[in-house]
């Protein structure tokens, strides 16, 4: 039983890393970023490529993926999202277009495949990333057999979540983000450079998704179409938790990850996902603003 | 305004003329393909109705399409020759025998657990009726629940999306009863009153064309009724519409279920034309594709959305047949989509509308009004 809860916790961790970025961008800017799943995918490919080209392991890929996806996120914010503030549903559609572009860029090896140039690691095929030797196998803790890699996922997430919490609740920049979440117009009137903070927030959220991608690459197959299901899961977490509430995101990712693990043990992965969707629908029907929303003013 | 109405009437007339004249210029292969585009056109109309007129973006429209498709496909599966040749007195789908435990009776009642739900589908009418009734029922129930609780905007999108994905997963998982992710293939032809609808025939094309025509005219008339106007008022300012005493959730639910019915109908037609039903109909990407069609064509225009669907899917199939572009084309679609959202927020129909306006008021002092028009678009 403890083992199942532990697997659930590792699922929750990845969900949390994906959802944190979505929660901040959606809560603060009213942007639904459907290309967020592609950030995870790009992060996973950074792990693949750094294995092939740099002969480096996952640990190196983590900061690398953060930088790559944060820059990519920054570019998307500057080129597309910036022009669409205040048009929430349009951001959903435009970023879906961006997602298609990124998927095809990876599949076509950035278009180089047309010129007969092959970038090893990219393309339509499936990729696998082997975890470093010291993260393979299991170890015993308090009488429970724990998978080393899953423990690693949980630890990395704990560190990143704490760092995010510290950034948002203990720094001046974080206060600006929180001000924007509550009321963007009032924040702008108080002299906060909303555009700049938005860009930074978007980039940071994308970077977290990139790290989630690296972590996923150790347990799942990496392929160009892996993004959409992940962004859907991320949104389910954000909406269930309550938009704009980071604690809500934390708790609902824990809830959904554990539900997923528990049902999957009893039945199978497919039905586990179905049950997760059912729970999300019920939560929205019962509490339309999510489990942990603050009062709108 | 009068000119605008005339132009709109002309556009509709031209469209119907083109649709009904198309068979003269096409072989049966092209005709089959055109039938599919017309079905997609109906889906875009459904999206325009809920998104453009009711302001509710349904990201799970594929659910209603998929349900319509599965209902008819189940009936047509039982009328296919192979289902009759499975050694039972009554037809039994071939995949059920592959999935059945050895020794189970070759009867729909009990060949596999749950196979009894196929029993009513021995009549083709069950499929035909349920294909519309089931989507309408589900949409009605869901709409009442959601709109009564004043759940709005993105939350509705998430609920519909989650429901579509949930059903997709359950259908895919119920392998013995639904043939899982392989979907239902090898179907019989739809037969109404002795007339067989061969998917490559003129009859099938005209069936699609006629249904699309009725849908387009019907929805056009519907949005001009009092109910349609109230709905649009609610879209623009829900609180005000509610304070004026209108039961907004009721109107929203009504239009939501009409759109679901249209989608169910489209699903049935698709099964007749394409001869299969698959869980991928309920995928996120297909539902978003419908939204893309409507957005490119113009979400506030029923005809525009319909044309958007036909246009994009026509370009998509023709370009994807060029071997080098099969993969690149998806990137092009993505790019078109980003550009349309950024620069043509009301789609092609909106652009055409502006063009006509500018043409009429070419005097410089009226020019600012067109800019205002553009700014109020969301």
XYZ file of C-alpha atoms in Angstrom:
675
model
C 0.000 0.000 0.000
C 2.756 2.433 0.944
C 4.446 1.519 -2.298
C 1.359 2.515 -4.303
C 1.119 5.819 -2.456
C 4.783 6.374 -3.267
C 4.246 5.757 -6.981
C 1.273 8.130 -6.776
C 3.507 10.733 -5.202
C 5.968 10.545 -8.087
C 3.101 10.964 -10.561
C 1.859 13.897 -8.493
C 5.328 15.435 -8.627
C 5.461 15.486 -12.402
C 1.877 16.763 -12.551
C 2.832 19.528 -10.142
C 5.831 20.647 -12.191
C 3.688 20.828 -15.322
C 0.762 22.472 -13.565
C 2.794 25.104 -11.672
C 3.744 26.840 -14.911
C 0.179 26.683 -16.169
C -1.190 27.882 -12.854
C 1.054 30.939 -12.804
C 0.540 31.912 -16.444
C -3.182 31.233 -16.366
C -3.723 32.820 -12.970
C -1.541 35.853 -13.517
C -2.040 36.581 -17.179
C -5.262 34.863 -18.191
C -3.338 32.952 -20.817
C -4.198 29.359 -21.622
C -0.968 28.000 -22.970
C -1.723 24.898 -25.017
C 1.932 24.801 -26.090
C 2.915 24.060 -22.500
C 2.896 20.327 -23.209
C 5.364 20.982 -26.006
C 7.669 22.595 -23.433
C 7.632 19.283 -21.592
C 8.325 17.516 -24.876
C 11.218 19.851 -25.689
C 12.601 19.282 -22.197
C 12.475 15.537 -22.758
C 14.268 15.955 -26.084
C 16.940 18.043 -24.388
C 17.579 14.991 -22.200
C 17.687 12.760 -25.279
C 20.001 15.076 -27.214
C 22.338 15.799 -24.329
C 22.701 12.043 -23.911
C 23.574 11.558 -27.577
C 25.574 14.687 -28.360
C 27.155 15.667 -25.049
C 27.331 12.201 -23.568
C 25.828 13.804 -20.476
C 23.277 12.313 -18.111
C 19.947 13.543 -16.756
C 21.514 15.742 -14.091
C 23.190 17.873 -16.735
C 20.031 17.943 -18.824
C 17.959 19.488 -16.027
C 19.508 22.978 -16.011
C 19.997 22.794 -19.773
C 16.321 22.001 -20.345
C 15.296 24.801 -18.011
C 17.296 27.353 -20.019
C 16.161 26.049 -23.429
C 12.459 25.916 -22.599
C 12.524 29.196 -20.683
C 14.004 30.917 -23.742
C 11.460 29.210 -25.976
C 8.687 30.340 -23.641
C 10.042 33.875 -23.696
C 10.023 33.854 -27.498
C 6.420 32.567 -27.611
C 5.315 35.230 -25.155
C 7.008 37.991 -27.146
C 5.834 36.894 -30.585
C 2.331 35.529 -30.008
C 0.921 35.671 -26.500
C 1.755 39.315 -25.842
C -0.620 40.419 -28.571
C -3.504 38.427 -27.112
C -3.808 39.568 -23.484
C -7.440 39.938 -22.521
C -8.540 37.439 -25.180
C -8.285 34.246 -23.169
C -9.879 31.810 -25.606
C -7.802 33.213 -28.454
C -4.619 32.480 -26.505
C -5.807 28.884 -26.284
C -6.202 28.663 -30.063
C -3.048 30.544 -31.018
C -0.868 28.523 -28.659
C -2.392 25.328 -30.065
C -1.076 26.525 -33.453
C 2.316 27.115 -31.827
C 2.135 23.601 -30.364
C 1.554 22.121 -33.825
C 4.538 24.087 -35.138
C 6.850 22.855 -32.377
C 5.706 19.242 -32.781
C 6.380 19.344 -36.494
C 9.702 21.127 -36.016
C 10.893 18.226 -33.867
C 9.407 15.631 -36.188
C 11.011 17.227 -39.251
C 14.274 17.817 -37.402
C 13.706 21.565 -37.735
C 13.083 21.126 -41.458
C 16.567 19.764 -42.040
C 15.105 16.406 -43.056
C 14.028 18.081 -46.307
C 17.691 18.674 -47.121
C 18.718 15.138 -46.298
C 20.371 16.237 -43.052
C 19.602 13.950 -40.145
C 19.795 15.227 -36.587
C 20.278 12.175 -34.431
C 17.756 12.038 -31.616
C 15.055 14.022 -33.403
C 12.551 12.858 -35.983
C 9.235 11.012 -35.723
C 10.663 7.946 -33.963
C 10.460 6.937 -30.317
C 13.380 7.761 -28.036
C 14.491 6.302 -24.737
C 16.643 7.902 -22.095
C 18.543 5.658 -19.718
C 18.724 6.898 -16.164
C 22.192 7.247 -14.593
C 23.439 4.117 -12.830
C 23.100 5.541 -9.317
C 19.403 6.239 -9.920
C 18.612 2.714 -11.060
C 17.298 -0.010 -8.826
C 15.650 0.306 -5.451
C 16.579 0.962 -1.858
C 14.901 0.203 1.443
C 13.610 2.916 3.707
C 11.630 2.156 6.878
C 10.819 -1.297 5.600
C 9.519 -0.148 2.220
C 11.213 -0.935 -1.063
C 11.584 2.401 -2.901
C 12.453 2.992 -6.547
C 15.511 5.246 -6.686
C 14.479 7.176 -9.782
C 10.992 7.891 -8.473
C 12.532 9.152 -5.247
C 14.750 11.409 -7.348
C 11.683 12.823 -9.147
C 10.008 13.577 -5.827
C 13.137 15.233 -4.420
C 13.727 17.422 -7.489
C 10.093 18.494 -7.438
C 10.241 19.272 -3.741
C 13.276 21.487 -4.309
C 11.721 23.267 -7.294
C 8.354 23.725 -5.600
C 10.079 25.209 -2.570
C 12.101 27.498 -4.816
C 8.935 28.599 -6.605
C 7.195 29.193 -3.289
C 10.159 31.255 -2.130
C 10.203 33.263 -5.379
C 6.490 33.978 -5.290
C 6.002 34.615 -1.581
C 9.365 35.932 -0.377
C 10.813 38.108 -3.148
C 9.871 41.502 -4.574
C 9.360 40.003 -8.033
C 7.036 37.400 -6.533
C 5.004 40.094 -4.851
C 4.554 41.752 -8.226
C 3.358 38.441 -9.671
C 0.876 38.014 -6.824
C -0.337 41.565 -7.316
C -0.927 40.822 -10.992
C -2.776 37.613 -10.149
C -5.145 39.554 -7.899
C -5.719 42.523 -10.182
C -3.566 43.300 -13.244
C -4.958 46.803 -13.766
C -4.386 47.841 -10.180
C -0.888 46.353 -10.342
C -0.117 48.345 -13.466
C -1.476 51.486 -11.810
C 0.878 50.910 -8.882
C 3.846 51.088 -11.194
C 4.484 47.407 -11.830
C 5.833 46.726 -15.304
C 3.177 44.119 -16.067
C 4.579 43.248 -19.491
C 8.040 42.512 -18.157
C 6.762 40.507 -15.208
C 4.464 38.569 -17.538
C 7.348 37.646 -19.848
C 9.457 36.498 -16.925
C 6.591 34.513 -15.407
C 5.857 32.840 -18.714
C 9.520 31.948 -19.198
C 9.803 30.572 -15.654
C 6.684 28.417 -16.049
C 7.997 27.087 -19.345
C 11.332 26.308 -17.714
C 9.621 24.235 -14.999
C 7.774 22.321 -17.724
C 11.116 21.666 -19.416
C 12.460 20.121 -16.204
C 9.308 18.021 -15.929
C 10.134 16.794 -19.434
C 13.610 15.682 -18.394
C 12.160 13.805 -15.417
C 9.488 12.131 -17.571
C 12.101 11.031 -20.109
C 13.504 8.652 -17.482
C 10.252 6.700 -17.093
C 8.402 7.118 -20.388
C 9.023 7.023 -24.110
C 9.887 10.354 -25.712
C 8.119 11.231 -29.002
C 6.948 14.387 -30.812
C 3.243 13.969 -29.922
C 3.688 13.476 -26.180
C 2.668 17.060 -25.331
C -1.132 17.347 -25.674
C -2.126 14.680 -23.105
C 0.292 16.262 -20.629
C -1.092 19.763 -21.041
C -4.592 18.366 -20.614
C -3.561 16.736 -17.322
C -1.902 19.979 -16.268
C -5.068 21.941 -16.899
C -7.167 19.444 -15.016
C -4.896 20.004 -12.014
C -5.004 23.803 -12.275
C -8.770 23.956 -12.652
C -9.396 21.431 -9.886
C -7.132 23.281 -7.518
C -8.594 26.686 -8.155
C -7.162 29.178 -10.593
C -4.510 31.444 -9.154
C -3.993 29.402 -6.023
C -0.571 27.761 -5.838
C -1.556 25.768 -2.743
C -4.594 24.541 -4.641
C -2.350 23.421 -7.481
C -0.104 21.597 -5.019
C -2.958 19.783 -3.307
C -4.895 18.898 -6.447
C -1.804 17.504 -8.154
C -1.296 15.321 -5.074
C -4.963 14.293 -5.171
C -5.091 13.489 -8.885
C -1.715 11.728 -8.922
C -2.734 9.486 -6.029
C -6.154 8.740 -7.531
C -4.390 7.794 -10.727
C -2.002 5.425 -8.952
C -4.674 3.839 -6.746
C -7.124 3.162 -9.585
C -4.344 1.969 -11.867
C -3.392 -0.736 -9.363
C -6.992 -1.980 -9.134
C -7.754 -1.800 -12.875
C -5.447 -0.355 -15.541
C -3.812 2.931 -16.601
C -6.533 3.783 -19.105
C -9.400 3.510 -16.624
C -7.290 5.351 -14.052
C -7.124 8.335 -16.395
C -10.866 8.062 -17.026
C -11.569 8.116 -13.286
C -9.283 11.137 -12.946
C -11.339 13.000 -15.574
C -14.544 12.014 -13.796
C -13.201 13.417 -10.529
C -12.296 16.690 -12.264
C -15.793 17.009 -13.758
C -17.385 16.361 -10.366
C -15.149 18.901 -8.655
C -16.018 21.629 -11.173
C -19.712 20.803 -10.934
C -19.671 20.964 -7.150
C -17.173 23.790 -6.711
C -17.111 25.782 -9.961
C -14.105 27.822 -8.876
C -11.992 24.870 -7.860
C -11.195 23.450 -4.468
C -9.037 26.270 -3.146
C -9.991 29.517 -4.859
C -9.853 32.879 -3.194
C -12.725 35.324 -3.399
C -12.770 37.547 -6.458
C -12.949 41.231 -5.747
C -28.013 46.992 -43.931
C -30.251 46.049 -46.785
C -27.255 45.583 -49.032
C -25.624 43.404 -46.413
C -28.646 41.135 -46.194
C -28.770 40.861 -49.963
C -25.100 39.966 -50.098
C -25.575 37.371 -47.378
C -28.517 35.868 -49.240
C -26.413 35.825 -52.404
C -23.558 34.107 -50.571
C -25.877 31.398 -49.245
C -27.472 30.901 -52.675
C -24.070 30.674 -54.345
C -22.898 28.155 -51.763
C -25.928 25.898 -52.166
C -25.615 26.121 -55.949
C -21.959 25.074 -55.750
C -22.759 22.209 -53.370
C -25.530 20.794 -55.536
C -23.679 21.346 -58.815
C -20.481 19.661 -57.579
C -21.471 16.077 -58.632
C -21.598 17.179 -62.259
C -17.863 17.842 -62.205
C -16.665 15.041 -59.914
C -15.967 11.348 -60.182
C -17.167 9.042 -57.434
C -13.859 9.149 -55.562
C -13.919 12.934 -55.327
C -17.611 12.812 -54.491
C -16.925 10.623 -51.461
C -14.309 13.084 -50.338
C -16.594 16.073 -50.852
C -19.238 14.320 -48.751
C -16.742 14.229 -45.885
C -16.045 17.948 -46.230
C -19.774 18.672 -46.067
C -19.968 16.637 -42.852
C -17.061 18.680 -41.438
C -18.976 21.793 -42.496
C -21.858 20.723 -40.260
C -19.467 20.340 -37.323
C -18.126 23.850 -37.875
C -21.698 25.169 -37.905
C -22.280 23.483 -34.546
C -19.146 25.164 -33.183
C -20.152 28.559 -34.583
C -23.547 28.167 -32.937
C -22.182 27.460 -29.452
C -18.976 29.487 -29.621
C -19.893 32.395 -31.876
C -23.501 32.857 -30.807
C -23.646 31.460 -27.269
C -20.074 32.353 -26.281
C -19.426 28.849 -24.966
C -16.302 27.198 -26.348
C -16.945 23.470 -26.373
C -13.615 21.645 -26.543
C -15.376 18.292 -26.523
C -17.693 18.627 -29.511
C -16.103 15.415 -30.778
C -17.976 13.574 -28.007
C -21.329 14.225 -29.686
C -19.890 13.468 -33.114
C -18.404 10.239 -31.784
C -21.630 9.166 -30.057
C -23.643 9.762 -33.229
C -21.066 7.843 -35.219
C -20.977 4.886 -32.810
C -24.760 4.589 -32.533
C -25.250 4.251 -36.285
C -22.073 2.221 -36.740
C -23.350 -0.364 -34.239
C -26.525 -0.810 -36.267
C -24.641 -0.939 -39.560
C -22.141 -3.397 -38.104
C -24.989 -5.813 -37.369
C -26.294 -5.454 -40.919
C -22.941 -6.242 -42.542
C -22.607 -9.607 -44.333
C -19.707 -10.726 -42.112
C -21.766 -10.285 -38.952
C -24.359 -12.655 -40.425
C -21.763 -15.298 -41.273
C -20.625 -15.897 -37.708
C -22.623 -19.076 -37.301
C -25.447 -17.642 -35.206
C -29.094 -17.199 -36.168
C -28.806 -13.520 -35.434
C -25.880 -11.363 -36.661
C -22.946 -11.066 -34.271
C -19.996 -8.687 -34.796
C -16.883 -10.591 -35.846
C -14.597 -9.014 -33.233
C -16.833 -10.306 -30.436
C -15.991 -13.855 -31.441
C -12.283 -13.094 -31.411
C -12.605 -11.618 -27.948
C -15.018 -14.163 -26.517
C -14.052 -16.845 -24.004
C -13.933 -20.286 -25.583
C -17.252 -22.024 -25.209
C -19.409 -18.939 -24.781
C -22.688 -18.955 -26.724
C -22.613 -17.169 -30.106
C -25.502 -14.907 -29.136
C -25.519 -11.153 -28.575
C -27.141 -11.691 -25.178
C -24.126 -13.218 -23.549
C -21.182 -13.829 -25.863
C -19.094 -11.402 -23.786
C -20.084 -9.445 -20.672
C -21.956 -6.347 -21.772
C -22.624 -7.504 -25.320
C -26.376 -7.383 -24.599
C -26.318 -3.613 -25.155
C -26.002 -4.466 -28.850
C -29.407 -6.187 -28.905
C -31.514 -3.090 -29.758
C -29.144 -2.241 -32.604
C -30.406 -5.165 -34.653
C -32.828 -2.617 -35.994
C -31.190 0.070 -38.097
C -33.695 2.586 -36.791
C -32.311 2.236 -33.277
C -28.974 3.532 -34.502
C -30.537 6.287 -36.595
C -32.682 7.548 -33.732
C -30.139 7.155 -30.922
C -27.459 8.844 -33.039
C -29.243 12.141 -32.517
C -31.215 11.480 -29.335
C -28.274 10.361 -27.207
C -26.071 13.413 -27.931
C -29.059 15.715 -27.385
C -29.940 14.033 -24.084
C -26.380 14.174 -22.770
C -25.917 17.768 -23.917
C -29.226 18.741 -22.349
C -28.381 17.190 -18.993
C -24.846 18.550 -19.025
C -26.017 21.989 -20.127
C -28.631 22.217 -17.377
C -26.085 21.157 -14.748
C -23.329 23.447 -16.011
C -25.240 26.582 -16.965
C -27.553 26.488 -13.938
C -24.480 26.527 -11.716
C -23.246 29.510 -13.741
C -20.112 27.705 -14.717
C -18.727 29.729 -17.587
C -15.857 30.306 -19.949
C -12.878 28.036 -19.683
C -14.516 25.856 -17.030
C -17.185 24.725 -19.489
C -14.446 23.980 -22.008
C -12.578 21.884 -19.438
C -15.715 19.947 -18.444
C -16.657 19.132 -22.036
C -13.065 18.248 -22.837
C -12.782 15.980 -19.793
C -16.081 14.281 -20.633
C -15.041 13.627 -24.231
C -11.697 12.182 -23.148
C -13.394 10.106 -20.451
C -15.804 8.525 -22.921
C -12.969 8.017 -25.396
C -10.960 6.128 -22.783
C -13.920 4.006 -21.682
C -14.839 3.123 -25.282
C -11.218 2.273 -25.984
C -10.944 0.162 -22.851
C -14.135 -1.829 -23.447
C -12.408 -3.938 -26.098
C -14.809 -6.932 -26.047
C -17.895 -4.764 -26.560
C -16.604 -1.904 -28.749
C -13.532 -3.407 -30.426
C -11.486 -0.895 -28.438
C -9.044 1.382 -30.201
C -9.546 -0.398 -33.527
C -13.041 1.034 -33.732
C -15.912 -0.415 -35.733
C -15.022 -1.303 -39.299
C -16.541 -3.482 -42.026
C -19.987 -1.931 -41.793
C -23.083 -2.549 -43.913
C -24.622 0.206 -46.006
C -27.361 2.430 -44.685
C -30.691 1.434 -46.252
C -33.757 3.640 -46.055
C -36.942 2.547 -47.790
C -35.154 0.256 -50.196
C -32.604 2.916 -51.143
C -29.055 1.801 -50.411
C -26.488 4.466 -49.598
C -23.303 3.295 -51.282
C -20.636 5.625 -49.808
C -19.338 6.441 -53.293
C -22.719 7.121 -54.826
C -24.545 10.301 -55.785
C -27.286 9.326 -53.347
C -24.916 9.534 -50.391
C -23.496 12.841 -51.560
C -26.959 14.331 -51.932
C -27.907 12.986 -48.508
C -24.984 14.937 -47.024
C -25.672 17.996 -49.160
C -29.346 18.059 -48.222
C -28.619 17.602 -44.509
C -26.047 20.383 -44.609
C -28.495 22.660 -46.433
C -31.210 22.062 -43.849
C -28.736 22.547 -41.016
C -27.438 25.809 -42.419
C -30.863 27.262 -43.182
C -32.289 25.942 -39.920
C -29.552 27.402 -37.741
C -29.607 30.670 -39.693
C -33.335 31.028 -39.011
C -32.823 29.922 -35.415
C -30.287 32.626 -34.564
C -32.648 35.234 -35.939
C -35.514 34.166 -33.692
C -36.170 35.867 -30.385
C -34.377 33.036 -28.604
C -31.332 33.554 -30.801
C -31.260 37.264 -30.039
C -31.562 36.656 -26.308
C -28.716 34.175 -26.550
C -26.497 36.740 -28.252
C -27.442 39.303 -25.628
C -26.407 36.839 -22.948
C -23.124 36.207 -24.757
C -22.316 39.918 -24.755
C -23.388 40.608 -21.186
C -24.727 37.706 -19.226
C -25.491 39.606 -16.046
C -27.545 42.206 -17.859
C -29.507 39.571 -19.751
C -30.236 37.841 -16.471
C -31.370 41.064 -14.816
C -33.694 41.694 -17.745
C -35.491 38.571 -16.606
C -34.366 36.046 -19.179
C -33.678 32.499 -18.068
C -30.209 32.539 -19.596
C -29.186 28.958 -18.660
C -32.261 27.627 -20.445
C -31.362 29.382 -23.703
C -27.732 28.310 -23.412
C -28.739 24.717 -22.795
C -31.141 24.795 -25.731
C -28.477 25.968 -28.172
C -25.916 23.625 -26.633
C -28.144 20.626 -27.295
C -29.048 21.800 -30.801
C -25.324 21.916 -31.577
C -24.937 18.454 -30.046
C -27.771 17.149 -32.229
C -26.137 18.581 -35.343
C -22.840 16.977 -34.340
C -24.541 13.619 -33.739
C -26.141 13.866 -37.178
C -22.753 14.701 -38.671
C -21.289 11.659 -36.901
C -23.925 9.398 -38.465
C -23.355 10.835 -41.931
C -19.621 10.382 -41.506
C -20.151 6.699 -40.761
C -22.251 6.344 -43.911
C -19.561 8.085 -45.987
C -16.365 6.731 -44.417
C -17.649 3.291 -43.305
C -16.007 3.249 -39.896
C -16.281 4.657 -36.380
C -13.223 5.160 -34.218
C -12.439 6.400 -30.697
C -10.173 9.028 -32.312
C -13.368 10.964 -33.130
C -13.377 11.889 -29.432
C -9.733 12.981 -29.352
C -8.743 16.438 -28.254
C -7.061 17.137 -31.582
C -10.215 16.467 -33.618
C -12.360 18.682 -31.394
C -9.767 21.432 -31.660
C -9.646 20.951 -35.434
C -13.360 21.805 -35.541
C -12.694 24.942 -33.542
C -9.891 25.832 -35.960
C -12.242 25.480 -38.936
C -14.774 27.776 -37.314
C -12.125 30.284 -36.267
C -10.555 30.469 -39.720
C -13.918 30.729 -41.476
C -15.373 33.098 -38.907
C -16.887 32.016 -35.633
C -19.675 34.598 -35.813
C -20.818 33.454 -39.214
C -22.536 30.109 -39.769
C -21.752 30.030 -43.476
C -18.235 31.328 -42.842
C -17.488 28.570 -40.335
C -18.883 25.964 -42.713
C -16.746 27.283 -45.577
C -13.720 27.355 -43.284
C -14.156 23.646 -42.584
C -14.542 22.761 -46.246
C -11.657 24.990 -47.310
C -9.130 23.816 -44.714
C -9.901 20.122 -45.049
C -9.821 20.397 -48.860
C -6.425 22.099 -48.822
C -5.236 19.656 -46.177
C -6.034 16.519 -48.187
C -4.750 17.874 -51.477
C -1.465 19.126 -50.046
C -0.909 16.075 -47.870
C -1.004 13.945 -51.008
C 2.210 15.592 -52.109
C 4.636 13.181 -50.484
C 7.198 15.776 -49.365
C 4.586 17.841 -47.559
C 2.740 15.157 -45.573
C 4.435 16.156 -42.337
C 5.200 19.773 -43.176
C 1.552 20.481 -43.856
C 0.627 20.208 -40.199
C 3.175 22.902 -39.450
C 1.623 25.067 -42.154
C -1.810 24.559 -40.542
C -0.332 25.589 -37.208
C 1.151 28.710 -38.773
C -2.082 29.623 -40.589
C -3.864 29.261 -37.318
C -1.531 31.522 -35.361
C -1.723 34.137 -38.109
C -5.527 34.006 -38.307
C -5.927 34.432 -34.552
C -3.427 37.302 -34.530
C -4.517 39.188 -37.617
C -8.038 38.022 -38.538
C -9.702 37.543 -35.156
C -13.115 37.195 -36.779
C -11.915 34.864 -39.495
C -12.411 35.108 -43.231
C -16.081 35.982 -42.884
C -15.198 38.886 -40.585
C -12.586 40.081 -43.047
C -15.092 39.903 -45.903
C -17.558 41.810 -43.771
C -15.062 44.583 -43.113
C -14.145 44.731 -46.769
C -17.765 45.248 -47.797
C -18.148 47.910 -45.137
C -15.083 49.767 -46.310
C -16.271 49.506 -49.893
C -19.582 51.112 -48.975
C -18.226 53.888 -46.820
C -15.213 54.881 -48.836
C -15.696 58.465 -47.644
C -12.787 59.340 -45.321
C -14.906 60.693 -42.448
C -16.517 57.329 -41.805
C -13.240 55.448 -41.730
C -12.795 55.512 -37.918
C -15.938 53.427 -37.468
C -14.248 50.429 -39.025
C -11.394 50.796 -36.597
C -13.803 50.817 -33.687
C -15.333 47.691 -35.078
C -11.988 45.989 -35.012
C -11.169 47.038 -31.477
C -14.291 45.652 -29.929
C -13.546 42.181 -31.214
C -12.576 39.675 -28.584
